[in-house]
Tab-separated table of C-alpha atoms in Angstrom:
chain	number	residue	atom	x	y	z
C	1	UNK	CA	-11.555	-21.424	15.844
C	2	UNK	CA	-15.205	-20.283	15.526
C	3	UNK	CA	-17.221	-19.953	11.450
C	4	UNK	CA	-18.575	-16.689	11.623
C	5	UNK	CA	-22.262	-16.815	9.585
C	6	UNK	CA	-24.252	-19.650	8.887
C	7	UNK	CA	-23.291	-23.961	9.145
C	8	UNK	CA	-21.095	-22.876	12.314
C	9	UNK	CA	-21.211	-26.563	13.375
C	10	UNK	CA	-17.997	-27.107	11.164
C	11	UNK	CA	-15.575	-25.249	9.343
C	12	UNK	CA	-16.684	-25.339	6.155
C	13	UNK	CA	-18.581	-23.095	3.665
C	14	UNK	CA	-21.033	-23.617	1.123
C	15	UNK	CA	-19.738	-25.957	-2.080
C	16	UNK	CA	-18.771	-23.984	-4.500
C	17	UNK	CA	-21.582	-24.512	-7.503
C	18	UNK	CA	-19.039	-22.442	-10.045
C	19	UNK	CA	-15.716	-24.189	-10.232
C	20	UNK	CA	-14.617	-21.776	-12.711
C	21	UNK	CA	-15.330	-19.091	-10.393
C	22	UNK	CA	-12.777	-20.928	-8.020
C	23	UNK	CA	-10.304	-21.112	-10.787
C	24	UNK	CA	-10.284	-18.011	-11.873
C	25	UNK	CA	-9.917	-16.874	-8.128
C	26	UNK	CA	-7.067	-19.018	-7.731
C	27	UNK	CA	-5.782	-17.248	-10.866
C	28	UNK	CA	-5.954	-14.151	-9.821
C	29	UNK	CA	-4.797	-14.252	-6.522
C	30	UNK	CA	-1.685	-16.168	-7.651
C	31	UNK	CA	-0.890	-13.344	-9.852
C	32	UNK	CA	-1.648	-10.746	-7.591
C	33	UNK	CA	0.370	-12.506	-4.594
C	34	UNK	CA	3.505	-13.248	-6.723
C	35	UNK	CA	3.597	-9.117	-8.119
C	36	UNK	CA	2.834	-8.443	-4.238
C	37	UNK	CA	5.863	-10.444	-2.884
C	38	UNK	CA	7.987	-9.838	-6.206
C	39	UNK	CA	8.230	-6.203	-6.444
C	40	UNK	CA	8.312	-4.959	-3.148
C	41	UNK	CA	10.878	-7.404	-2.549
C	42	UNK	CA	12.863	-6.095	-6.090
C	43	UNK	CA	12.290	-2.742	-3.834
C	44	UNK	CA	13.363	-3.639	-0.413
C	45	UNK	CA	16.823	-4.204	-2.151
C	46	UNK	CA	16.700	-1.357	-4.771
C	47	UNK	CA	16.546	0.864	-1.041
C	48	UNK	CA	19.462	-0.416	-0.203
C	49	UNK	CA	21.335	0.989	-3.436
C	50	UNK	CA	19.404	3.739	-3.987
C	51	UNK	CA	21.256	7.461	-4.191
C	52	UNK	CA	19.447	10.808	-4.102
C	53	UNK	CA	17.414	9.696	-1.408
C	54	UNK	CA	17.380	11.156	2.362
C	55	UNK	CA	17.438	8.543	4.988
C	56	UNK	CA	14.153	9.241	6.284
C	57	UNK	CA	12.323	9.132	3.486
C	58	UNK	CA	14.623	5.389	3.236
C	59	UNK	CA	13.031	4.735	6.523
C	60	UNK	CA	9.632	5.523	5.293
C	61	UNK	CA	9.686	3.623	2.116
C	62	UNK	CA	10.668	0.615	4.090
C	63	UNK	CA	8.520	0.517	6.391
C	64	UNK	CA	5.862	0.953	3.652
C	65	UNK	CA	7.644	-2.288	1.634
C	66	UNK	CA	7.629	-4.757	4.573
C	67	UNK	CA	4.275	-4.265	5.712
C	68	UNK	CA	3.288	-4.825	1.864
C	69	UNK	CA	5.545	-7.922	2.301
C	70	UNK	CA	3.803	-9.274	5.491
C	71	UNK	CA	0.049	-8.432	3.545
C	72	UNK	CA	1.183	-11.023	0.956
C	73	UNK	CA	2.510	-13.346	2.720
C	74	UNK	CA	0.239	-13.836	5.892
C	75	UNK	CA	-2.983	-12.051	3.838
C	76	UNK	CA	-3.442	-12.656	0.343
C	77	UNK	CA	-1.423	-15.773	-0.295
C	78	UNK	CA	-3.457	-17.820	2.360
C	79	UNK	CA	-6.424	-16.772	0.067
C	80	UNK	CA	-5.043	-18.620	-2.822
C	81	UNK	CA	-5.528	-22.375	-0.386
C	82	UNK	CA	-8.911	-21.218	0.448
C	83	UNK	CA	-10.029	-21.201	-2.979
C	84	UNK	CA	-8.006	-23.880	-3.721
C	85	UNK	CA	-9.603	-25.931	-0.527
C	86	UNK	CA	-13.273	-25.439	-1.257
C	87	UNK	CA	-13.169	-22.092	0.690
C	88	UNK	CA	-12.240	-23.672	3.400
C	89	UNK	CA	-9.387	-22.477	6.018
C	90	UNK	CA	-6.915	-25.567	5.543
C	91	UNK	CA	-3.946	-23.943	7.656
C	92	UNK	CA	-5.295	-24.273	11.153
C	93	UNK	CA	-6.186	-22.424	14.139
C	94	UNK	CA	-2.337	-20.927	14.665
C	95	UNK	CA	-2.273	-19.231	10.871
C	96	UNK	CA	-5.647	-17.918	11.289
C	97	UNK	CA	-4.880	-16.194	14.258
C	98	UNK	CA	-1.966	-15.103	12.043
C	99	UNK	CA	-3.830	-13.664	9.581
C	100	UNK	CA	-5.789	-12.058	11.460
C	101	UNK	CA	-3.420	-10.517	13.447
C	102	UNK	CA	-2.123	-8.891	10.101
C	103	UNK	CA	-4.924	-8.015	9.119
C	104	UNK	CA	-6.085	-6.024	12.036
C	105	UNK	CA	-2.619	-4.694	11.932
C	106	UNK	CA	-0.490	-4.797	9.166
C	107	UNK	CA	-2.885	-3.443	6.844
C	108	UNK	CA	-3.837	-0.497	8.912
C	109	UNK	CA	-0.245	0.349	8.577
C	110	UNK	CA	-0.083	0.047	4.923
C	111	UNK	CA	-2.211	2.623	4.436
C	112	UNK	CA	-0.361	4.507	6.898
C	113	UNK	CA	2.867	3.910	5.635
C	114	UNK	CA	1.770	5.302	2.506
C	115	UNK	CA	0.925	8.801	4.533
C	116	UNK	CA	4.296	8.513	5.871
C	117	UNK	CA	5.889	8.985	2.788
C	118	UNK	CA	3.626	11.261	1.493
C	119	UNK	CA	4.491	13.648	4.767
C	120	UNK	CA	7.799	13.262	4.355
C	121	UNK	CA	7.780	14.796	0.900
C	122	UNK	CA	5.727	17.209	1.643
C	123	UNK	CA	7.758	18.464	3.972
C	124	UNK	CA	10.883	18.161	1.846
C	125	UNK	CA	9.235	20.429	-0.562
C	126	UNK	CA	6.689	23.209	1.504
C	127	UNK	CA	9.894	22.979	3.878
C	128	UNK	CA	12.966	22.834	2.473
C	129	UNK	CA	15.412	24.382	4.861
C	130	UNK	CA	13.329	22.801	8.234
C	131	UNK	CA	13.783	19.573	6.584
C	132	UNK	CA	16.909	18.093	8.398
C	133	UNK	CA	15.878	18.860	11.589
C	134	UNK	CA	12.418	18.076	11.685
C	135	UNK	CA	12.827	15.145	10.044
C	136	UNK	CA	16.379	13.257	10.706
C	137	UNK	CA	17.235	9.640	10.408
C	138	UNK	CA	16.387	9.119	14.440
C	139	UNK	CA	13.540	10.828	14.761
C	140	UNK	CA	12.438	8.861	11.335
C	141	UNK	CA	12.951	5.697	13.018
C	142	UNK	CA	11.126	6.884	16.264
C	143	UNK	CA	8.150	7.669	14.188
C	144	UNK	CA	8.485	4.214	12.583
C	145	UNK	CA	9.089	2.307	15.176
C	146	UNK	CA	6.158	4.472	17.201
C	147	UNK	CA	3.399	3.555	14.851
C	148	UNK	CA	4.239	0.394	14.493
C	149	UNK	CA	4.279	-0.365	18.053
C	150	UNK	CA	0.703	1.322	18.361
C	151	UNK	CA	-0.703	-0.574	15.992
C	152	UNK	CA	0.556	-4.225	17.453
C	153	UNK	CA	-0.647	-2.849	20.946
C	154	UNK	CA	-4.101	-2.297	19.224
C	155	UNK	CA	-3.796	-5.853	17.687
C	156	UNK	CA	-2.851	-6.561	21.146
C	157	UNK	CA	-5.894	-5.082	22.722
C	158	UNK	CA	-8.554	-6.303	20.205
C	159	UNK	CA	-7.128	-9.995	21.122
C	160	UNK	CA	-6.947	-9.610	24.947
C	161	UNK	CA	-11.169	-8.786	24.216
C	162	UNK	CA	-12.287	-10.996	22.120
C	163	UNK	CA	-10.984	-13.592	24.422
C	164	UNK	CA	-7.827	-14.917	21.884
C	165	UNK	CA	-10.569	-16.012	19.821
C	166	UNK	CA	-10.544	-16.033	15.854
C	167	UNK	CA	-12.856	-16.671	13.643
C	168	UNK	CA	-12.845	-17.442	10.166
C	169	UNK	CA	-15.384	-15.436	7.966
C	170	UNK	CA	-17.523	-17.479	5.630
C	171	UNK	CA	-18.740	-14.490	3.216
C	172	UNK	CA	-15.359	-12.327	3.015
C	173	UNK	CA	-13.274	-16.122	3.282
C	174	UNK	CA	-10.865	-14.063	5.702
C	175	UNK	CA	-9.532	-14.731	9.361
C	176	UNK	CA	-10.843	-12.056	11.726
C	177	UNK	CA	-10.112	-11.615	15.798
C	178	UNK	CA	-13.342	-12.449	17.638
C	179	UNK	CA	-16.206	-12.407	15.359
C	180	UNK	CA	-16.385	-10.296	12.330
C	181	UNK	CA	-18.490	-7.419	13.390
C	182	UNK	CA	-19.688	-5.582	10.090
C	183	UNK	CA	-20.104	-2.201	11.884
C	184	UNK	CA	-16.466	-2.121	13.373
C	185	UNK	CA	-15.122	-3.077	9.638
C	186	UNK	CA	-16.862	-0.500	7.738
C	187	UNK	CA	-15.824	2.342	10.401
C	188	UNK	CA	-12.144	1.099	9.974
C	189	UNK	CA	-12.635	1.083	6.221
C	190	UNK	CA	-13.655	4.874	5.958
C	191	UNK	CA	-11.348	6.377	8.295
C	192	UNK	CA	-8.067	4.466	6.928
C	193	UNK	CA	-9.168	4.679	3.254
C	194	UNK	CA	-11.269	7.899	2.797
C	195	UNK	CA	-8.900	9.874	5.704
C	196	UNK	CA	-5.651	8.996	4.341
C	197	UNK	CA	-7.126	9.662	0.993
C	198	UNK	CA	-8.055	13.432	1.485
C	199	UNK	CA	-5.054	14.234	4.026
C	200	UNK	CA	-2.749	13.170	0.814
C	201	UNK	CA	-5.614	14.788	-1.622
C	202	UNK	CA	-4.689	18.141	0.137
C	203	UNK	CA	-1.150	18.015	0.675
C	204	UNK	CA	-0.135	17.186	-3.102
C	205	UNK	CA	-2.383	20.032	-4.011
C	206	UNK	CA	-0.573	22.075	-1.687
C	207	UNK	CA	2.456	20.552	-3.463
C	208	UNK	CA	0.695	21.100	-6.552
C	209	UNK	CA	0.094	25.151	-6.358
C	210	UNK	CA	3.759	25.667	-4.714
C	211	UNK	CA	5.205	24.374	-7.896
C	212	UNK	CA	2.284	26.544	-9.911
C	213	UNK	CA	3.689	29.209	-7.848
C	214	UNK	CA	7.507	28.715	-8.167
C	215	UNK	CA	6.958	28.139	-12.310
C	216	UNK	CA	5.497	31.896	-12.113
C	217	UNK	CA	8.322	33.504	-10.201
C	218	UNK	CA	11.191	31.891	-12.613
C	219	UNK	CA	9.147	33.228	-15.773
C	220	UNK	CA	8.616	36.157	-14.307
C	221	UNK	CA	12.420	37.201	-13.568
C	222	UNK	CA	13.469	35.375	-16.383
C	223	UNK	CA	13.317	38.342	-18.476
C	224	UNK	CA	15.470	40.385	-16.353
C	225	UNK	CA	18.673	38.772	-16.998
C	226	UNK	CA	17.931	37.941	-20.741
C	227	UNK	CA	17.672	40.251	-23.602
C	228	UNK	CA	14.588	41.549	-24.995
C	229	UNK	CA	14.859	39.410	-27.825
C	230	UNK	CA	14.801	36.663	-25.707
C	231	UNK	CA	12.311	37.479	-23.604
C	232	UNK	CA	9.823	37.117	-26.305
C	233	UNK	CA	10.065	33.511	-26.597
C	234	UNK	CA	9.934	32.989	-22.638
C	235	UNK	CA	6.892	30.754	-22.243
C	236	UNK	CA	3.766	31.274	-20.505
C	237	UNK	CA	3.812	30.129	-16.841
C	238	UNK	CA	2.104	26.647	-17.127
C	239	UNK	CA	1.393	23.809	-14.519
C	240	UNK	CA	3.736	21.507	-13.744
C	241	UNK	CA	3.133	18.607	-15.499
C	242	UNK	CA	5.232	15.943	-13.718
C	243	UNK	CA	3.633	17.064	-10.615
C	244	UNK	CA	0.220	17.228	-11.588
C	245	UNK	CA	0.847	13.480	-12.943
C	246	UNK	CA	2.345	12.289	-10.118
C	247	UNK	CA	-1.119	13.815	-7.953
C	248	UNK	CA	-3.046	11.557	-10.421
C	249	UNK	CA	-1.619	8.667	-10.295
C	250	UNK	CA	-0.784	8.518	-6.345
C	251	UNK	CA	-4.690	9.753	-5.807
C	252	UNK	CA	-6.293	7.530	-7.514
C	253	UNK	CA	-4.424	4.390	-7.079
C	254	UNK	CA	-5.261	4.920	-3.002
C	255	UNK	CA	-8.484	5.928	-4.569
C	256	UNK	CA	-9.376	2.666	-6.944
C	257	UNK	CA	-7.777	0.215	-4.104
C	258	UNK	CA	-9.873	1.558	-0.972
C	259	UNK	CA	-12.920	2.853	-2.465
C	260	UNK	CA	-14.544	-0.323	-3.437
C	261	UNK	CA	-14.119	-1.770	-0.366
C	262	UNK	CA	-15.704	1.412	1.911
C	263	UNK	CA	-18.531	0.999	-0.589
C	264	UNK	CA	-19.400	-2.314	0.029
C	265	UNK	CA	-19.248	-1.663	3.740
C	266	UNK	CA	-21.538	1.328	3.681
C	267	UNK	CA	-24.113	-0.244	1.587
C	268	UNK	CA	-24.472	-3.258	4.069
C	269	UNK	CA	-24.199	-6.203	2.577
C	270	UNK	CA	-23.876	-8.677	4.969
C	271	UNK	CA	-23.669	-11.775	2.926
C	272	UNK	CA	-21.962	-10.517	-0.336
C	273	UNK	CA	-20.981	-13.062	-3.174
C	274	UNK	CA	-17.777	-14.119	-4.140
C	275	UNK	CA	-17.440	-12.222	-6.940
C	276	UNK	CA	-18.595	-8.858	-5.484
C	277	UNK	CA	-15.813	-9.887	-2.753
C	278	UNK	CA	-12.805	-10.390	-5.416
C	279	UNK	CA	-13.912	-7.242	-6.997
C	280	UNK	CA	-13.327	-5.294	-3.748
C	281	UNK	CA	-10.304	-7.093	-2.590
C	282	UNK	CA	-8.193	-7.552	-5.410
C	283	UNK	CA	-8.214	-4.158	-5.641
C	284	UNK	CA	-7.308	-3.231	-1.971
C	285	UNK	CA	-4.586	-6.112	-2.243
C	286	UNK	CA	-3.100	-4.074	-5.980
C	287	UNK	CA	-1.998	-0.647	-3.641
C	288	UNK	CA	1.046	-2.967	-2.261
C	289	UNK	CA	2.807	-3.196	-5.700
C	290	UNK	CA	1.345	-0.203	-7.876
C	291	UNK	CA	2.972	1.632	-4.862
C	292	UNK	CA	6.113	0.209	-5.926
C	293	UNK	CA	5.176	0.939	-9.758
C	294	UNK	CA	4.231	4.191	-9.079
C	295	UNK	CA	7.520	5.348	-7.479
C	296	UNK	CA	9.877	3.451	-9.778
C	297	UNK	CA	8.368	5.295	-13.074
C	298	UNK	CA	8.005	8.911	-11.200
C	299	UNK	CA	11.336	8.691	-9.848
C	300	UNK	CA	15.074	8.538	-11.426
C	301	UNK	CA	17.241	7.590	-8.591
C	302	UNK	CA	15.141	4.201	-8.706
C	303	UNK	CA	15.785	3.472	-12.397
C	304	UNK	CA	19.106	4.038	-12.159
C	305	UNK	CA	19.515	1.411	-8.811
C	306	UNK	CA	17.511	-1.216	-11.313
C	307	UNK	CA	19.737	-0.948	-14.095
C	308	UNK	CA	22.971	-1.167	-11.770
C	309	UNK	CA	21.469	-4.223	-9.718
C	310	UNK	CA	20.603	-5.726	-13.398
C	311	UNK	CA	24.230	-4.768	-14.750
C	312	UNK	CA	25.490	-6.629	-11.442
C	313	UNK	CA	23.156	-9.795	-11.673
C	314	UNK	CA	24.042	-10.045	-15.436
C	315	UNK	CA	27.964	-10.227	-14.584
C	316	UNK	CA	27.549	-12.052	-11.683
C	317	UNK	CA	25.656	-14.761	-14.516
C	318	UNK	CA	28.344	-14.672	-16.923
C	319	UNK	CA	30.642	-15.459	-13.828
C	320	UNK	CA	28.782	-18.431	-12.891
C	321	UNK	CA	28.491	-19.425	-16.339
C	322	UNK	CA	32.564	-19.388	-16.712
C	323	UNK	CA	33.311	-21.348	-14.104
């Protein structure tokens, strides 16, 4: 395993001067990790129970869920022992190549996971009646199944280059195959983050206008088949609300997680400090459970699996408990 950046006669890093930076870095990567790992697995087996939903968008979801499983487990929970190890890589040369494996891959696919979903919707709505047979449970899996086998073979490819050779990054404390070339990073950066950013941008403001658009028509007609009295309290066509939220919150959580991290690649900064670092990768590592957040408030049919799977772990208790 080869130290990318200065003192590459050993694997270690600079002593930390600022234990309580290390602390609180522990702290909030613990915390981070254990949401990470907790909710999407809480939503791995709410997908299982869930009703209302069609089994590609099922597909979808899951495949969005596991890679945010994999991130936490083989990307942000090694970070916790390098803080905890002097930011040092205590796991060995078979983990880092692990790590940065997944990260070369897995997180790629996170992001487009995410666009997954989003195009399924999208289609569900702007396509209603095409929606069955563009999109069925096979040809869901075959997309799936397609994109993740593209992005392993580019994993794959990047390894077969660099010789099977990884290297662990001193500045960004991450595991990288070959060494970590700043130009390739920020190029990845913009066209996962700022690409799958606008593509969903445009399509929920497509969304967006459609149900502007269908709010119109109903108010319109509504009249027609009412009295006149009635009529006069029909409302004035507004936006709708719940969709115009849901825009919000699914733009800018992409938005807040990516963006910090394509800035500090396009402004350079080839030795950054730790802090600057947490503060762009904490962030990045949050999309894997406000994803999870995010769908659970905006959407019913996930409540309601909650409350059953809590109605059935709270009998299954009292079960236990009488026996």
């Amino acid at each position: 395993m080869c130290i990318s950046g200065p003192n590459t006669t050993n694997f270690t890093v600079e002593a930390s001067d600022d234990i309580f930076m290390d602390i609180l870095s522990v702290c909030i990567w613990t915390l981070t990790t254990l949401l990470i790992l907790f909710l999407n697995s809480m939503c791995l087996i709410l997908l299982h129970k869930v009703k209302g939903f069609s089994e590609a968008t099922i597909v979808f979801l899951k495949s969005m869920t596991i890679g945010d499983l994999i991130l936490g487990l083989c990307f942000y929970l090694p970070t916790v022992g390098v803080f905890l190890n002097d930011r040092r890589w205590p796991y060995g040369n078979i983990c880092c190549y692990i790590q940065a494996w997944v990260i070369r891959t897995v997180l790629p696919l996170s992001g487009a996971s995410v666009l997954l979903v989003t195009i399924d919707r999208y289609i569900a709505i702007v396509y209603p009646m095409q929606y069955e047979t563009w999109l069925s449970l096979r040809r869901a899996r075959i997309i799936t199944c397609s994109v993740w086998t593209i992005a392993n073979f580019y994993g794959l490819l990047t390894s077969i280059l660099a010789n099977w050779m990884q290297c662990f990054s001193q500045h960004y404390l991450i595991c990288t195959i070959g060494e970590f070339n700043h130009s390739k990073a920020v190029i990845t950066l913009i066209v996962i983050g700022v690409g799958t950013f606008l593509v969903i941008t445009v399509m929920y403001i497509r969304i967006l206008l459609i149900a502007q658009k269908h709010a119109s028509q109903i108010a319109k007609h509504r009249p027609s088949v009412t009295s006149m009295a009635s009529a006069t309290d029909v409302p004035s066509p507004s936006p709708n609300r719940k969709s115009f939220t849901t825009v919000f919150i699914i733009t800018m959580t992409l938005l807040i997680g990516w963006l910090p991290s394509v800035i500090l690649g396009l402004i350079n900064v080839e030795t950054p400090s730790i802090p600057l670092v947490i503060a762009t990768q904490i962030p990045l590592a949050s999309v894997s459970w406000l994803n999870v957040i995010v769908y659970y408030t905006r959407n019913q049919a996930f409540q309601e699996a909650a409350q059953e799977l809590h109605l059935q772990l709270i009998q299954y208790c009292k079960g236990c408990c009488k026996q």
